[in-house]
PDB file of C-alpha atoms in Angstrom:
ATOM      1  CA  UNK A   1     111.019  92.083 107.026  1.00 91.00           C
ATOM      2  CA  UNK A   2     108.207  90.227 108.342  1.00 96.00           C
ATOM      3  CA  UNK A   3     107.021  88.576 105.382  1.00 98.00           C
ATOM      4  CA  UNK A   4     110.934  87.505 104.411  1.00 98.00           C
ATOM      5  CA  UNK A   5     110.183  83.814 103.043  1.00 98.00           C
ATOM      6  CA  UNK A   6     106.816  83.980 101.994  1.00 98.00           C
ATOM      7  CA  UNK A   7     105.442  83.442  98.961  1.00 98.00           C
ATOM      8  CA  UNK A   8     101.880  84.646  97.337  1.00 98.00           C
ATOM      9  CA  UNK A   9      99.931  84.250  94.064  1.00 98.00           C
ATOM     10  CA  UNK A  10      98.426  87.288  92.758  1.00 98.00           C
ATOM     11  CA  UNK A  11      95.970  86.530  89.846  1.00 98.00           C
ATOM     12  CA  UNK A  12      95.466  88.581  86.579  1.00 98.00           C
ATOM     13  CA  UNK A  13      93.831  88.916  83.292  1.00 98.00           C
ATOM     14  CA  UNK A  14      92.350  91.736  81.336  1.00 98.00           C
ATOM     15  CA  UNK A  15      90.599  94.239  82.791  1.00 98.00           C
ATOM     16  CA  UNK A  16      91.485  94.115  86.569  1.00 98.00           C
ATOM     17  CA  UNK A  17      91.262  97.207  88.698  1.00 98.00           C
ATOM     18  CA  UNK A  18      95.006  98.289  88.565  1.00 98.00           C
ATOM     19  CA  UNK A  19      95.254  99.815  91.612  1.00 98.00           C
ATOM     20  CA  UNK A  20      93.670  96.597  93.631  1.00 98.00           C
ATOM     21  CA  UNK A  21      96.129  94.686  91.741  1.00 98.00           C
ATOM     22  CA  UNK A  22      99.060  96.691  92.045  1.00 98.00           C
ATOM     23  CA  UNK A  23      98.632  98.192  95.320  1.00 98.00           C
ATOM     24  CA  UNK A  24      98.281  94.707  97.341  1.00 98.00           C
ATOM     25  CA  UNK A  25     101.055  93.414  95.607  1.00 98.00           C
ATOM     26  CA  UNK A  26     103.679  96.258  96.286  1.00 98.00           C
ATOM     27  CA  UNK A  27     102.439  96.224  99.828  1.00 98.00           C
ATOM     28  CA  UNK A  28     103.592  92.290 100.068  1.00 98.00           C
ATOM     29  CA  UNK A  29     106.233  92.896  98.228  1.00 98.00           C
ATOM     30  CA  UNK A  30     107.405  95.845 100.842  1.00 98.00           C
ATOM     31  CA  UNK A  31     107.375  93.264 103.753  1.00 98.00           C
ATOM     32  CA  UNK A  32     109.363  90.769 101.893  1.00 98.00           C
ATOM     33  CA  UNK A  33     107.090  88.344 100.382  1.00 98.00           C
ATOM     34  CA  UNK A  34     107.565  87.063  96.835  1.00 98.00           C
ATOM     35  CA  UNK A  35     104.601  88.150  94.664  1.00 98.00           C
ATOM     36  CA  UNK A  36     104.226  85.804  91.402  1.00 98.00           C
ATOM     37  CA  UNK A  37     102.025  87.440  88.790  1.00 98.00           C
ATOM     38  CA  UNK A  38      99.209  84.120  87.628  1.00 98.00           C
ATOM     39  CA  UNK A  39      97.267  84.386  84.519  1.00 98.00           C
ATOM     40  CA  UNK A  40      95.952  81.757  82.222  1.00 98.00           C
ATOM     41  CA  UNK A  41      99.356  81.935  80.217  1.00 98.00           C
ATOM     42  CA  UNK A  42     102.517  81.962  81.506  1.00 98.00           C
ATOM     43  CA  UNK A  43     104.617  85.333  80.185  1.00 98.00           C
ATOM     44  CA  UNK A  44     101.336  86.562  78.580  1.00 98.00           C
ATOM     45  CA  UNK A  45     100.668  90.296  79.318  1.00 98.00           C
ATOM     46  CA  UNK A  46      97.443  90.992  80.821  1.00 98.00           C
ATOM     47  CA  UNK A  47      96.192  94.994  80.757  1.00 98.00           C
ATOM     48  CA  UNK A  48      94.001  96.435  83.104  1.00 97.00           C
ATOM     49  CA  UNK A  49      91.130  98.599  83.075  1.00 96.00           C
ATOM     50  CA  UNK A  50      93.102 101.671  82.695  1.00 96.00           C
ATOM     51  CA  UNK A  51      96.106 100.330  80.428  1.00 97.00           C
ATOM     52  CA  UNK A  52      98.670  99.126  83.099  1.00 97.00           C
ATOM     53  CA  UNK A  53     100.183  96.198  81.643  1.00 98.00           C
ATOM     54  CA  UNK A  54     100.742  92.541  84.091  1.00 98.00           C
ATOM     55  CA  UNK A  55     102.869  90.011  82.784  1.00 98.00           C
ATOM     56  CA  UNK A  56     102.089  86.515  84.289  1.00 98.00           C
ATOM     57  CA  UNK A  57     105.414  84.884  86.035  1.00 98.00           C
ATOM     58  CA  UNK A  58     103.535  81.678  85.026  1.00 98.00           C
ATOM     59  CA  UNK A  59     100.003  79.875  83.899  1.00 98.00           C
ATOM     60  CA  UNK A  60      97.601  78.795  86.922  1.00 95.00           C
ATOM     61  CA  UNK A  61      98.526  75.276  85.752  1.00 95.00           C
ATOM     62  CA  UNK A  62     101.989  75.238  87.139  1.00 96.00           C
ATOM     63  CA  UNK A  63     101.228  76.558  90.547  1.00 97.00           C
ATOM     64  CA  UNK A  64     100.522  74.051  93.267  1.00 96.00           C
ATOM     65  CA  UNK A  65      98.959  75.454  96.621  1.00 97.00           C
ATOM     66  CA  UNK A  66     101.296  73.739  98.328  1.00 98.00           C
ATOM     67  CA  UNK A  67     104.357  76.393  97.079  1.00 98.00           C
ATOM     68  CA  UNK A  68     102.685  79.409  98.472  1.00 98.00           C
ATOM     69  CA  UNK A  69     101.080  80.813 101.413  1.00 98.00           C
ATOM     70  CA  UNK A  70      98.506  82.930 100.554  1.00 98.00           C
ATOM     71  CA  UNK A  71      96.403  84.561  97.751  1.00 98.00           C
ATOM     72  CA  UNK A  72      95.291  87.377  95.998  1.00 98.00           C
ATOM     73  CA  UNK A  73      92.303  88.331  93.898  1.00 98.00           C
ATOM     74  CA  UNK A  74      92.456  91.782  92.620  1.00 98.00           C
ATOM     75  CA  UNK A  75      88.607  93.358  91.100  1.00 97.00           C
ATOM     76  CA  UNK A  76      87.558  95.296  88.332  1.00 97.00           C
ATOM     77  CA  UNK A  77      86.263  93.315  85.401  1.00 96.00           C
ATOM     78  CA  UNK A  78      88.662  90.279  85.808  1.00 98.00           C
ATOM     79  CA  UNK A  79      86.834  88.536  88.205  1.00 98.00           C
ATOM     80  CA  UNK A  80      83.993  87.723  86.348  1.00 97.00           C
ATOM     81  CA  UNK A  81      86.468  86.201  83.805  1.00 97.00           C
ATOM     82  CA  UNK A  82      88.573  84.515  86.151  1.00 98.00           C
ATOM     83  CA  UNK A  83      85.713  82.683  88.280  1.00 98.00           C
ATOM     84  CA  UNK A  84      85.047  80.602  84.975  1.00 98.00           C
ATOM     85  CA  UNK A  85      88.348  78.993  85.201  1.00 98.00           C
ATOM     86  CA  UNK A  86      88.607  76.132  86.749  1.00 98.00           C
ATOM     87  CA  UNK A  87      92.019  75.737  87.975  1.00 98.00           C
ATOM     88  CA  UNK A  88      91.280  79.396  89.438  1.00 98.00           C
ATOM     89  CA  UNK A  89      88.258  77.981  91.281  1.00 98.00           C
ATOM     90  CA  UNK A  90      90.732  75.005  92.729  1.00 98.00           C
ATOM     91  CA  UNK A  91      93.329  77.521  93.676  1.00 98.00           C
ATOM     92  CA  UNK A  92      91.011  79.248  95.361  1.00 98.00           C
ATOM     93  CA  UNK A  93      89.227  76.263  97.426  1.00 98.00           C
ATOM     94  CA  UNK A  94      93.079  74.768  98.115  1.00 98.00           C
ATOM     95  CA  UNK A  95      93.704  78.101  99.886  1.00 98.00           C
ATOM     96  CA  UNK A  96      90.838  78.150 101.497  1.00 98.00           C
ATOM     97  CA  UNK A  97      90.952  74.065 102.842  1.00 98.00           C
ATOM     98  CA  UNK A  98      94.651  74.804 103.923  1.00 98.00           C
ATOM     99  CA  UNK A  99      93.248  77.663 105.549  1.00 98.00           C
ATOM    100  CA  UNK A 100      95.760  80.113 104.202  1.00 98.00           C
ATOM    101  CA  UNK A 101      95.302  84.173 103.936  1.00 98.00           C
ATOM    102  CA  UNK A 102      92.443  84.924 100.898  1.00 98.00           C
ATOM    103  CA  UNK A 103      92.438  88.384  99.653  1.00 98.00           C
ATOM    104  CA  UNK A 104      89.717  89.719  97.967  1.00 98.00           C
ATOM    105  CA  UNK A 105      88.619  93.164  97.029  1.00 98.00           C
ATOM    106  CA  UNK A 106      85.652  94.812  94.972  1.00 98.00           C
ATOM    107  CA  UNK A 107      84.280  92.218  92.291  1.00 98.00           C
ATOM    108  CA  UNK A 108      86.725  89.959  93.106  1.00 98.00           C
ATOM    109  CA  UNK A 109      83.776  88.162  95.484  1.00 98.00           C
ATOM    110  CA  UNK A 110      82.593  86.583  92.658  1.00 98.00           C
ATOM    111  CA  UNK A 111      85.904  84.210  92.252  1.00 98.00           C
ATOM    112  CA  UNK A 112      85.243  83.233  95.570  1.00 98.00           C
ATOM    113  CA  UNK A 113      81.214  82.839  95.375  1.00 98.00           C
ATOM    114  CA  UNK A 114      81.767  80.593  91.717  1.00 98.00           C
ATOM    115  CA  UNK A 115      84.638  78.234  94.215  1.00 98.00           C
ATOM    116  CA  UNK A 116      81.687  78.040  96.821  1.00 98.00           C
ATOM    117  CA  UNK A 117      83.637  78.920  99.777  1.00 98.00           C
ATOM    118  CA  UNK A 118      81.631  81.547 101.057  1.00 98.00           C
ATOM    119  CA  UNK A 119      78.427  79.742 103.399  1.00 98.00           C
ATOM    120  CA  UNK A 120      78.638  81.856 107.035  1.00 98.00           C
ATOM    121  CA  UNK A 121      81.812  83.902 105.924  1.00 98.00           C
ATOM    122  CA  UNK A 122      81.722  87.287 106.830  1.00 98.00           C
ATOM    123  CA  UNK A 123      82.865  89.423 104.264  1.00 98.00           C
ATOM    124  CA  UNK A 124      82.524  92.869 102.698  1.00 98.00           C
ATOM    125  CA  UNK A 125      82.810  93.654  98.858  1.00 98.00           C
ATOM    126  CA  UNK A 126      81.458  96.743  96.301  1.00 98.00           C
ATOM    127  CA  UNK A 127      78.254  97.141  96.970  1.00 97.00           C
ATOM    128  CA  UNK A 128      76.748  96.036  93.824  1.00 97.00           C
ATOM    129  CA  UNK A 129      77.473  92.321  94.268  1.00 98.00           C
ATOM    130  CA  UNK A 130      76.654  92.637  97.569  1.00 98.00           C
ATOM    131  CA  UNK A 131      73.375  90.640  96.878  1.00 98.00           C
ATOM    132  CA  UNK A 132      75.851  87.940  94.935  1.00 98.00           C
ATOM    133  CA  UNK A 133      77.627  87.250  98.083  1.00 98.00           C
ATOM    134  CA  UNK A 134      74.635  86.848 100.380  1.00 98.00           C
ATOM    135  CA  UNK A 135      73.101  84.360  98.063  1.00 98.00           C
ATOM    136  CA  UNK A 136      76.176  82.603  97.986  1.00 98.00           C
ATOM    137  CA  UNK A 137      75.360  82.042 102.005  1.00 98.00           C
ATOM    138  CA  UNK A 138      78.217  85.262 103.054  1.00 98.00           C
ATOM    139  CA  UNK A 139      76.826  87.943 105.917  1.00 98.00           C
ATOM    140  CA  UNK A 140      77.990  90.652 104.054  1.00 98.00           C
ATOM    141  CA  UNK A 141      79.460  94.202 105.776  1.00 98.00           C
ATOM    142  CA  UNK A 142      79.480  97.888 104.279  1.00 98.00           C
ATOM    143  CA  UNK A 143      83.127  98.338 106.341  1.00 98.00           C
ATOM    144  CA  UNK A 144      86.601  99.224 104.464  1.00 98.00           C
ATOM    145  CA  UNK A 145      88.080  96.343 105.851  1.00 98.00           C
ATOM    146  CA  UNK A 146      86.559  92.905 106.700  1.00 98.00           C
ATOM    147  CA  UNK A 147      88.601  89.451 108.267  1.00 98.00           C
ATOM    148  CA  UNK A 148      86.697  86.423 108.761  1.00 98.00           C
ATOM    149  CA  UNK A 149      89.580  83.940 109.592  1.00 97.00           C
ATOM    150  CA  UNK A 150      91.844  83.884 106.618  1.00 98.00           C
ATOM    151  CA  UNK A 151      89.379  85.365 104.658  1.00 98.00           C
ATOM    152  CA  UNK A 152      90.298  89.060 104.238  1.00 98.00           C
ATOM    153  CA  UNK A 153      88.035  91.463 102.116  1.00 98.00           C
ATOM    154  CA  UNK A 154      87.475  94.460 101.369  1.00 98.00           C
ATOM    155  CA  UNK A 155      85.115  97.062  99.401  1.00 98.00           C
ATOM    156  CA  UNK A 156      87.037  99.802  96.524  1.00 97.00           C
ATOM    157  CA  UNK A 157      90.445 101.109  96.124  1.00 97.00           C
ATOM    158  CA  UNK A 158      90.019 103.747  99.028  1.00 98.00           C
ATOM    159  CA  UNK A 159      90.044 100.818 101.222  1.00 98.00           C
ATOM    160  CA  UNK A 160      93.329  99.639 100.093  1.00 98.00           C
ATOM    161  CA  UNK A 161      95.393 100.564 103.241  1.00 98.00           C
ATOM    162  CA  UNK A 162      93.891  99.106 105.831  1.00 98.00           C
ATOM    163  CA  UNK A 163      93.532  96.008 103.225  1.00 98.00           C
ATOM    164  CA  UNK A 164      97.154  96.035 103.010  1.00 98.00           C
ATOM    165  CA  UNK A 165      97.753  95.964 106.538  1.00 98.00           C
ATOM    166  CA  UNK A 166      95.291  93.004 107.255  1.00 98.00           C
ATOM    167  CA  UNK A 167      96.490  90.805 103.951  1.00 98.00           C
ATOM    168  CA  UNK A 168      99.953  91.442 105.666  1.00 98.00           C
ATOM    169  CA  UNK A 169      99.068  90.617 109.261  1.00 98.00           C
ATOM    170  CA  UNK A 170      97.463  87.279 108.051  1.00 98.00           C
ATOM    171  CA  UNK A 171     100.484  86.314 106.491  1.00 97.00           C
ATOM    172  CA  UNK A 172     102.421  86.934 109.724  1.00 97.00           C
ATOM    173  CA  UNK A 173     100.078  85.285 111.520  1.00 95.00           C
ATOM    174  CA  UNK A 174      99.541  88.235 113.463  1.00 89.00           C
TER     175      UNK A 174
END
């Protein structure tokens, strides 16, 4: 398993896009990566747009970037609760300093756009914040699939494959 070893934050709270959760994290999971499930509070069950319950393995307070090699923000409504969190916003920017893999998918742009790490990224997202991420300095793509470094986005749950595959290949290194 190619991911044996590595470990990845996945971040939740009400009303994420359960597949864009879910999916990405089974996929990680399926290469042997260890998943941990990061909400505001630790064994608090978050419950997504359409009613599939996540229970946080621990509070974004007790993760250090340090412990984990990549990250992953799911969409749906979440994000625009989770960008107003500060310790989500400094997750976010740690990753991105240590340059470690980013994944990002539908709304979730706008966790990335409130940590300001997006000037001259390329990037793709939903359309509708499209306009979001290019004022936040991103060139922005209408493709399923988009990897700027260790920057990996991508548009709606359709484009969950291939946004598998390229979360995974960042975290090999590949």
């Amino acid at each position: 398993m190619r991911l044996a070893g590595k470990k990845v934050i996945a971040l939740v709270d009400d009303e994420v896009e359960d597949l864009e959760l879910w999916y990405p994290v089974y996929r990680v999971r399926e290469e042997g990566a260890e998943v941990h499930l990061a909400g505001l509070t630790k064994d608090q069950i978050y419950t997504g747009k359409y009613g599939v319950p996540a229970k946080a393995d621990y509070s974004w307070d007790e993760l250090s970037v340090a412990d984990y090699d990549g990250i992953l923000v799911p969409g749906g409504w979440a994000p625009d609760k989770l960008r107003r969190y500060p310790k989500v916003l400094e997750l976010v920017r740690d990753m991105n300093e240590a340059k470690k893999p980013i994944g990002q998918i539908c709304h979730a742009g706008w966790v990335l756009i409130s940590a300001k790490i997006l000037e001259g990224v390329t990037v793709t997202s939903t359309p509708g914040i499209r306009d979001d991420m290019e004022n936040a300095g991103a060139i922005w793509k209408d493709e399923a699939v988009v990897v700027d470094g260790h920057i990996i986005s991508a548009r709606r749950p359709p484009d969950l494959p291939p946004y598998g595959k390229a979360f995974c290949d960042a975290l090999a290194g590949e």
